[in-house]
mmCIF file with all atom_site columns, C-alpha atoms in Angstrom:
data_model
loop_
_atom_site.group_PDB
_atom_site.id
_atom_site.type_symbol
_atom_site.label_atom_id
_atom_site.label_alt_id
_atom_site.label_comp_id
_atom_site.label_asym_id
_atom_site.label_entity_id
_atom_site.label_seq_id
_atom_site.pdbx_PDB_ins_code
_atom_site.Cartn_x
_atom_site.Cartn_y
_atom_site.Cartn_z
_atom_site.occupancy
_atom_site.B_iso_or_equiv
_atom_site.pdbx_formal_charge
_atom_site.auth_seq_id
_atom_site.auth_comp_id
_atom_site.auth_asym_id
_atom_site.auth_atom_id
_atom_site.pdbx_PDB_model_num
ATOM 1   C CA . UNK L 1 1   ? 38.766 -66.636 51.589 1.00 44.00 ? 1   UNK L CA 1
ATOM 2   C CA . UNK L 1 2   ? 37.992 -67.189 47.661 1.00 42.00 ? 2   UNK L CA 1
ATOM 3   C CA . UNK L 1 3   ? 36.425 -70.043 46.375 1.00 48.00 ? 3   UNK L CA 1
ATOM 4   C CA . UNK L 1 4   ? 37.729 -70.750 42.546 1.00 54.00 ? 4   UNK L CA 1
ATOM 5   C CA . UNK L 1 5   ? 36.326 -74.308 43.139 1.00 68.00 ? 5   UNK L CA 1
ATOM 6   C CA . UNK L 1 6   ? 32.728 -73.606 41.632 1.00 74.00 ? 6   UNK L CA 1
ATOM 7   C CA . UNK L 1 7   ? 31.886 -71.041 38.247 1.00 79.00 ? 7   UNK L CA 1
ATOM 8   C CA . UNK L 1 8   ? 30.481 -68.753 40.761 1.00 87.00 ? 8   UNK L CA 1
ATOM 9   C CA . UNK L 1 9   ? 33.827 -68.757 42.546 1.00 84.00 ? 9   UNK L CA 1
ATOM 10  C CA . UNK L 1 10  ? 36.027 -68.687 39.569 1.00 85.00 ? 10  UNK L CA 1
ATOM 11  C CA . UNK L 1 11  ? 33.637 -65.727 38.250 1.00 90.00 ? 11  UNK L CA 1
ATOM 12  C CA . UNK L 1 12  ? 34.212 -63.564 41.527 1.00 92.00 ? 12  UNK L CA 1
ATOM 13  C CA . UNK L 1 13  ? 37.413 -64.243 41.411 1.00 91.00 ? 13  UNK L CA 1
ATOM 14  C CA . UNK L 1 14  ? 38.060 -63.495 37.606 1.00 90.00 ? 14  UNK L CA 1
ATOM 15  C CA . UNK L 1 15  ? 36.252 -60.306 38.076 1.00 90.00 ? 15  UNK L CA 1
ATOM 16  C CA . UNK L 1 16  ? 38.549 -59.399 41.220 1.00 92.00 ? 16  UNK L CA 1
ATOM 17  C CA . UNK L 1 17  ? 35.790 -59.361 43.652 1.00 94.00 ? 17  UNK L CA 1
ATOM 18  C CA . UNK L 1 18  ? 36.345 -59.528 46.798 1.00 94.00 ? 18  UNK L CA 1
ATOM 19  C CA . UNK L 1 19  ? 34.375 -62.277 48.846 1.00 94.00 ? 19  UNK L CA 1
ATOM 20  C CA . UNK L 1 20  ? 34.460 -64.852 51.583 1.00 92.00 ? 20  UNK L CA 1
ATOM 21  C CA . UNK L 1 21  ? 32.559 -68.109 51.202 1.00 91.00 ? 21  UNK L CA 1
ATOM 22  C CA . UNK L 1 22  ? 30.927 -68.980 54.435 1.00 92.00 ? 22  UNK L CA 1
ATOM 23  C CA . UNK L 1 23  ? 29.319 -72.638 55.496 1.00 92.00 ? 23  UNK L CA 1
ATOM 24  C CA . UNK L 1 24  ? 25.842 -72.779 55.464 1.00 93.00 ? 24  UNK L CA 1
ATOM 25  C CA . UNK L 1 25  ? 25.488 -76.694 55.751 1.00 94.00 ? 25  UNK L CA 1
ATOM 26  C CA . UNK L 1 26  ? 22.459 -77.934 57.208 1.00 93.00 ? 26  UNK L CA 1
ATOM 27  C CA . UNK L 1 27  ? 20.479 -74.491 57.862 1.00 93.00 ? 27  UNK L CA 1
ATOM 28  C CA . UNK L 1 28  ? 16.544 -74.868 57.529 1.00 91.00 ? 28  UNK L CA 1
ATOM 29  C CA . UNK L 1 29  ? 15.530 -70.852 56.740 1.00 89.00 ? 29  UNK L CA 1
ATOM 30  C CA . UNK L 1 30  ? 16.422 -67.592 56.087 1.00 88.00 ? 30  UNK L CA 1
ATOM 31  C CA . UNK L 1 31  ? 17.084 -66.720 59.406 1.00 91.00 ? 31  UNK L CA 1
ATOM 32  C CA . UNK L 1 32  ? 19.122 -69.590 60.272 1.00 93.00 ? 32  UNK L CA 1
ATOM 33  C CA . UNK L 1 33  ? 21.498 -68.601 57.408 1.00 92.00 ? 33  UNK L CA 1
ATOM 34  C CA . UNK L 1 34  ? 21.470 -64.862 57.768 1.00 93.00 ? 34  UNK L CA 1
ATOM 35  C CA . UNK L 1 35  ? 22.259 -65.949 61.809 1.00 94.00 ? 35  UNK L CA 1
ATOM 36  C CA . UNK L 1 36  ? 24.526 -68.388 60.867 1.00 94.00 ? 36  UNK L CA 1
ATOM 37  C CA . UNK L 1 37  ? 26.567 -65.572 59.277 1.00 94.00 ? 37  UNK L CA 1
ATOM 38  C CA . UNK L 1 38  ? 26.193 -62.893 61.071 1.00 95.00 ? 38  UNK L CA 1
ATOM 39  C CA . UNK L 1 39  ? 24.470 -60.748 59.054 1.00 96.00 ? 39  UNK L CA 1
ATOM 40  C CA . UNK L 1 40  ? 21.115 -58.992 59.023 1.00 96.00 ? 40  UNK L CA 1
ATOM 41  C CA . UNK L 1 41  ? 17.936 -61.544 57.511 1.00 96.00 ? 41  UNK L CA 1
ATOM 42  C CA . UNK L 1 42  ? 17.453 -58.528 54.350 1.00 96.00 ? 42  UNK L CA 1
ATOM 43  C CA . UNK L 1 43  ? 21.226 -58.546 54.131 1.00 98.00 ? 43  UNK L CA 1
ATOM 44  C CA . UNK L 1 44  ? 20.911 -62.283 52.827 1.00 96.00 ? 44  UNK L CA 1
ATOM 45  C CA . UNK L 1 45  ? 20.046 -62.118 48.923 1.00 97.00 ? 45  UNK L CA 1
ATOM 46  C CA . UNK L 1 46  ? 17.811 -64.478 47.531 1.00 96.00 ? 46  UNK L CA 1
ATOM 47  C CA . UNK L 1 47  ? 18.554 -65.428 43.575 1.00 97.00 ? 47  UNK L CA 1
ATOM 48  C CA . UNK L 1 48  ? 15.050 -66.017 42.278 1.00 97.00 ? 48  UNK L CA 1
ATOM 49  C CA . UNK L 1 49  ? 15.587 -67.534 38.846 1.00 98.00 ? 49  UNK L CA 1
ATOM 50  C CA . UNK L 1 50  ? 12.320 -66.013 36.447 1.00 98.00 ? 50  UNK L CA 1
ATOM 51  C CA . UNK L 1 51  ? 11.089 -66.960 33.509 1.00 97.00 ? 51  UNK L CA 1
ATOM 52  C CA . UNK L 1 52  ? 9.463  -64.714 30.742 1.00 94.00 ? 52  UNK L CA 1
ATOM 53  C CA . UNK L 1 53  ? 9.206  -67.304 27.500 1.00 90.00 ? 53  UNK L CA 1
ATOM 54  C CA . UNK L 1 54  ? 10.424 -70.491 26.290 1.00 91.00 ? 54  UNK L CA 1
ATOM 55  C CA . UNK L 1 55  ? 14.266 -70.463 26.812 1.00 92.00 ? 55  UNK L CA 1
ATOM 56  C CA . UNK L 1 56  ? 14.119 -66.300 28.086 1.00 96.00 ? 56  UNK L CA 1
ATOM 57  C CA . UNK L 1 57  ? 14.980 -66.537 31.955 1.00 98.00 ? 57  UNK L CA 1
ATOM 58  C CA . UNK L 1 58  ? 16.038 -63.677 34.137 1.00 98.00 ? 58  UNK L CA 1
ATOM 59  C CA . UNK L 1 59  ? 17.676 -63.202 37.819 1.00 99.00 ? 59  UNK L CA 1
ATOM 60  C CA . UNK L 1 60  ? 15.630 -61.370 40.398 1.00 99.00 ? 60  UNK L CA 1
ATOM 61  C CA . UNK L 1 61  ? 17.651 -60.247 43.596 1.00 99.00 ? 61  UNK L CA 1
ATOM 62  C CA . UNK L 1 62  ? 15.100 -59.981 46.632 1.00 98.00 ? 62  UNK L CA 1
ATOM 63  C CA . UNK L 1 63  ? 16.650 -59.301 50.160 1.00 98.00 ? 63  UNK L CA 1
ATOM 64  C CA . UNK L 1 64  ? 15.759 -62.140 52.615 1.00 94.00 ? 64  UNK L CA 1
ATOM 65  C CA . UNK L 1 65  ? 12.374 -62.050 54.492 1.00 90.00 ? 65  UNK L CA 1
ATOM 66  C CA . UNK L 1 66  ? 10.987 -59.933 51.359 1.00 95.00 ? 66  UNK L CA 1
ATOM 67  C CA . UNK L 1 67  ? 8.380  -60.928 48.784 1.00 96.00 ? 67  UNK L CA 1
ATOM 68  C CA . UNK L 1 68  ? 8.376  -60.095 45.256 1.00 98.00 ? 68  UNK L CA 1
ATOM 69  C CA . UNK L 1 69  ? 5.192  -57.946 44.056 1.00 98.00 ? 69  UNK L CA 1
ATOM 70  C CA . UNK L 1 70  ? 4.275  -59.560 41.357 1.00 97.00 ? 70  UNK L CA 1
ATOM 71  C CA . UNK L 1 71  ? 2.358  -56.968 39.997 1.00 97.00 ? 71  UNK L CA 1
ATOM 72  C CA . UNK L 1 72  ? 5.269  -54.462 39.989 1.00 98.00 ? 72  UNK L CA 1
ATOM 73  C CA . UNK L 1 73  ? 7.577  -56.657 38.319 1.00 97.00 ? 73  UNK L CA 1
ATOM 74  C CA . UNK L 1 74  ? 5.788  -57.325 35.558 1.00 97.00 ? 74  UNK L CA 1
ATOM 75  C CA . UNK L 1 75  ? 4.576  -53.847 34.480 1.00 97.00 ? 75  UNK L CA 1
ATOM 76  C CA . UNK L 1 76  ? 8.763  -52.962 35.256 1.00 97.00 ? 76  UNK L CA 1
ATOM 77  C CA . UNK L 1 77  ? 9.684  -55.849 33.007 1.00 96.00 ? 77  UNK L CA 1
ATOM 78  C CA . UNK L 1 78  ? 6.951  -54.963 30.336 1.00 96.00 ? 78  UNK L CA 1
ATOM 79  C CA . UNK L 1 79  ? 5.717  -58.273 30.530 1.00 95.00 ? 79  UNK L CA 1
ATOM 80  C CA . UNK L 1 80  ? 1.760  -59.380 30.961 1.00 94.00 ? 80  UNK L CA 1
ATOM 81  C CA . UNK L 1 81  ? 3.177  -63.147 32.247 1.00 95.00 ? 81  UNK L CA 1
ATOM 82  C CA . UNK L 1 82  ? 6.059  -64.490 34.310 1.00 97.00 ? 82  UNK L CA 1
ATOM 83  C CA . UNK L 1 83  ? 6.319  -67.147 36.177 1.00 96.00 ? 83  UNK L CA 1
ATOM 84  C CA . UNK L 1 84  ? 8.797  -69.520 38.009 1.00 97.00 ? 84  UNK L CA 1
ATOM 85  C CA . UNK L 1 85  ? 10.420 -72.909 36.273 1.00 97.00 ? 85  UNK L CA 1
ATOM 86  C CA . UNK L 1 86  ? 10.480 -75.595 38.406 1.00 96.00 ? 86  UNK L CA 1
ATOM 87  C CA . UNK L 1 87  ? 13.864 -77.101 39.702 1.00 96.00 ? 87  UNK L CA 1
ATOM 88  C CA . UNK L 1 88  ? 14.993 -79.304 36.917 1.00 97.00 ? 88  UNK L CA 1
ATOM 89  C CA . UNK L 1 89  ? 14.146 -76.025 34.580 1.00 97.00 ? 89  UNK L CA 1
ATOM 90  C CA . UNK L 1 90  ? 15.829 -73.903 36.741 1.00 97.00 ? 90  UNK L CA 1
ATOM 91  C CA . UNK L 1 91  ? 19.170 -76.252 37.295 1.00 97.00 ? 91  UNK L CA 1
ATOM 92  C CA . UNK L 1 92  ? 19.059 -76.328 33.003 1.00 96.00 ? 92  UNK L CA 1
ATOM 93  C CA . UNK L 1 93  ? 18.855 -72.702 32.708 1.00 96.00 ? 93  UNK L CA 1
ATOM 94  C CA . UNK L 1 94  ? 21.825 -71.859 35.403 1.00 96.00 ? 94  UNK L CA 1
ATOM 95  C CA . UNK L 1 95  ? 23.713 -75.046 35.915 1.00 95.00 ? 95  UNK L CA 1
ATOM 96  C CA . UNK L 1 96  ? 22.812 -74.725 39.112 1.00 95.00 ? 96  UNK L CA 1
ATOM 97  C CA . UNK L 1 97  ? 20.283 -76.911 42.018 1.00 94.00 ? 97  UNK L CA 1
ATOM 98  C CA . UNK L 1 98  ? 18.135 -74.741 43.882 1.00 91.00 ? 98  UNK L CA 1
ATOM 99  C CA . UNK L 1 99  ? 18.880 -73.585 47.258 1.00 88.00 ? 99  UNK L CA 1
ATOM 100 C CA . UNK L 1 100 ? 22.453 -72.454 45.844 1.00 92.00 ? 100 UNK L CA 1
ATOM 101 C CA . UNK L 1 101 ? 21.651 -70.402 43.038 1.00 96.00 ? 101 UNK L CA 1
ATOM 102 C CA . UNK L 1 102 ? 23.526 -67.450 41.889 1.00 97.00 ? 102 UNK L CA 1
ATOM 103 C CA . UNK L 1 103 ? 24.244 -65.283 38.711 1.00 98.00 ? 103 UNK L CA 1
ATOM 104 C CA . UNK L 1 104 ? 27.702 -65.730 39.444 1.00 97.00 ? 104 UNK L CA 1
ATOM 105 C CA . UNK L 1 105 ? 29.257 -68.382 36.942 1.00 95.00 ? 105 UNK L CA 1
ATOM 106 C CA . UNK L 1 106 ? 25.080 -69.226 35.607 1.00 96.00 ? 106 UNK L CA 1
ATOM 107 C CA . UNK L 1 107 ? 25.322 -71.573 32.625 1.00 94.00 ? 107 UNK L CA 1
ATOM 108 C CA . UNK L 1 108 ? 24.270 -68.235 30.815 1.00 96.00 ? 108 UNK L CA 1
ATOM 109 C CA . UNK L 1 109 ? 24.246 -64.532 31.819 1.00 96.00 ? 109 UNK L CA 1
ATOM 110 C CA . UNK L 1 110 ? 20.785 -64.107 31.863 1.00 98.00 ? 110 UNK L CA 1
ATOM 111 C CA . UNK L 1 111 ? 19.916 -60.523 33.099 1.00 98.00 ? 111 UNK L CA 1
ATOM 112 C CA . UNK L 1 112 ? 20.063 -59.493 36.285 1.00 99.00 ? 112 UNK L CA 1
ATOM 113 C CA . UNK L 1 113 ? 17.161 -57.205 38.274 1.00 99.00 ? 113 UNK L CA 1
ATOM 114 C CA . UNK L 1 114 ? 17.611 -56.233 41.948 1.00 99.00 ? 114 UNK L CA 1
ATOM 115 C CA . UNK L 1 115 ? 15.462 -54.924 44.564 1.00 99.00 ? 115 UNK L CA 1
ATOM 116 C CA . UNK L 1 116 ? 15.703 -51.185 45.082 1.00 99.00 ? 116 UNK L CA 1
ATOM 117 C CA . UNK L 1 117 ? 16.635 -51.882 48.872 1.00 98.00 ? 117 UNK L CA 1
ATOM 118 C CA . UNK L 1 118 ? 19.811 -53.850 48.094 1.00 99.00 ? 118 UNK L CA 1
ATOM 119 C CA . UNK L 1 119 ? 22.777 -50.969 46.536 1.00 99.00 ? 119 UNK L CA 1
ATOM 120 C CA . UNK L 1 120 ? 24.324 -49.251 49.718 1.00 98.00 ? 120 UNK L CA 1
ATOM 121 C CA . UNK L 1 121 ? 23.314 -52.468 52.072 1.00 98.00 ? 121 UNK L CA 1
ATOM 122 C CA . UNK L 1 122 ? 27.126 -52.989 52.391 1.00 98.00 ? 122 UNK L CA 1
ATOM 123 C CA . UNK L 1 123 ? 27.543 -57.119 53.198 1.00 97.00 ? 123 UNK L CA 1
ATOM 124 C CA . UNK L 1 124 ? 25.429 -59.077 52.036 1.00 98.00 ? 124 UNK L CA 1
ATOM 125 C CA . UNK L 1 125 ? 25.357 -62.904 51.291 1.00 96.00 ? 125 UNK L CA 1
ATOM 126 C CA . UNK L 1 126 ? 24.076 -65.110 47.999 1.00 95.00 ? 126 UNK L CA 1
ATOM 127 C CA . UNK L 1 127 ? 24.032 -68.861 46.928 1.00 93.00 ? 127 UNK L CA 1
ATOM 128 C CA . UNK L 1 128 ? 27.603 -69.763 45.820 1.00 93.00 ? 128 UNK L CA 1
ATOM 129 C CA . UNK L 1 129 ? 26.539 -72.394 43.647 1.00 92.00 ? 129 UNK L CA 1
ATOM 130 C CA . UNK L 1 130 ? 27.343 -74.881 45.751 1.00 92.00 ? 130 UNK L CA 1
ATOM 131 C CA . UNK L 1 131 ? 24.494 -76.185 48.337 1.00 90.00 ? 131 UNK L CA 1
ATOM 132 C CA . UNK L 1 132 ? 26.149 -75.622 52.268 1.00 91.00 ? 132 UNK L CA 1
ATOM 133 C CA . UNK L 1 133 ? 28.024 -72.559 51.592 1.00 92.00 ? 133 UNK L CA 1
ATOM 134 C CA . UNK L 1 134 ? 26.971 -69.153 50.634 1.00 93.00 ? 134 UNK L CA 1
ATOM 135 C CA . UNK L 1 135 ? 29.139 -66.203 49.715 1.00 94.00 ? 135 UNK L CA 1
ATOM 136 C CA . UNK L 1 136 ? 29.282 -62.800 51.247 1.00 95.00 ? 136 UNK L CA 1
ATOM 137 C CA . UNK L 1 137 ? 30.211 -59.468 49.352 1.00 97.00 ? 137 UNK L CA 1
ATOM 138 C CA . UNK L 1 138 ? 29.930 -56.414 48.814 1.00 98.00 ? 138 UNK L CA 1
ATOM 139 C CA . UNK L 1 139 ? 26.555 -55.354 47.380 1.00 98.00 ? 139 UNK L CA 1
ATOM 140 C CA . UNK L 1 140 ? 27.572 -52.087 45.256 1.00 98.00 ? 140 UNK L CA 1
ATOM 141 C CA . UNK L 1 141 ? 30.751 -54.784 43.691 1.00 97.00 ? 141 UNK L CA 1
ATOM 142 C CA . UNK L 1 142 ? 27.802 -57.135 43.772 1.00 97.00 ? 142 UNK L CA 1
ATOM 143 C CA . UNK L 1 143 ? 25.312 -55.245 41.823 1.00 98.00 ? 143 UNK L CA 1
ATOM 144 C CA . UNK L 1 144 ? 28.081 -53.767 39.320 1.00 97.00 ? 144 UNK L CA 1
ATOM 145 C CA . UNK L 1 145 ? 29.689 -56.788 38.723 1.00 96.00 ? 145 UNK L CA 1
ATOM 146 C CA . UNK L 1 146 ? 25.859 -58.238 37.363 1.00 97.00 ? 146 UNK L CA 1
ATOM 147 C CA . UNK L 1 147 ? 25.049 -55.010 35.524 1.00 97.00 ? 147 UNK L CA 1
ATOM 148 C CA . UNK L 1 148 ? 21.877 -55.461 37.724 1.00 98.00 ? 148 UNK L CA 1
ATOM 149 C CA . UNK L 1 149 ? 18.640 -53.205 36.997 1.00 98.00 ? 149 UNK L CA 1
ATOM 150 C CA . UNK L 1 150 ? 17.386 -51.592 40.081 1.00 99.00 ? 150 UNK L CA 1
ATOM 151 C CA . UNK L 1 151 ? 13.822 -51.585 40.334 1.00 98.00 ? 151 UNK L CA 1
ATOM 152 C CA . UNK L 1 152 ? 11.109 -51.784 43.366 1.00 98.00 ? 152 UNK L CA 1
ATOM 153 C CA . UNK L 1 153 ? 10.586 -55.602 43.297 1.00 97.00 ? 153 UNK L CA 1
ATOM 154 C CA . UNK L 1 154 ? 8.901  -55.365 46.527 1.00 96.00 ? 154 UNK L CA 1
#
């Protein structure tokens, strides 16, 4: 099933990526939503939205149950400071309400840097952009699609 409903949907869809959008309404955790969907809990991406200056914001892909080190993704990013913009910042900066996140159809293509454990995960599962429903792909069409940097976040 395709979604051209939200920008994150129209953008998968635009760059002929295939995906199914999968409700998520009402789950609590991580685990609940990587159950939920059948997947694996580090086959559920978290969209971490960063921030490195005024108006400079970046996308962090970090597998569920995973923890960014912050230390490592700062010296990776070249960067002595970074931090994370509250909600209202974060909704400016993508279009988008926490919880549903995704670089997919983001007010602005800020970059993209993924966790070295997510190319060659197969299916995995992001915000859609819309709170209740998340969207599995493929993680290789996933990462290519976002032009993502591949670093260990974790």
């Amino acid at each position: 099933m395709t979604d051209d409903l939200t920008p994150a949907g129209r953008a998968l869809v635009a760059a002929g990526i295939d995906h199914d959008v999968r409700d998520v309404t009402g789950v609590t955790s991580v685990e609940e939503a990587a159950e939920r969907q059948g997947i694996a809990t580090d086959h559920l991406i978290r969209t971490i939205v960063l921030r490195r200056g005024e108006d400079d914001y970046l996308f962090a892909l970090v597998p569920g149950g995973r923890n960014i080190a912050w230390p490592k993704l700062r010296a990776h990013l070249g960067v002595s400071r970074i931090s994370l913009p509250d909600a209202d910042e974060a909704r400016v900066a993508t279009g988008y309400e926490r919880g549903a996140i995704t670089p997919f159809g983001s007010r602005v293509a800020w970059p993209v840097v993924a966790d070295a454990t997510v190319p060659g995960m197969g299916t995995v599962a992001m915000g859609s952009g819309r709170r209740g429903t998340s969207i599995q792909l493929d993680a290789d069409a996933m990462l290519d699609a976002l032009d993502a940097d591949i670093a260990d976040l974790t």
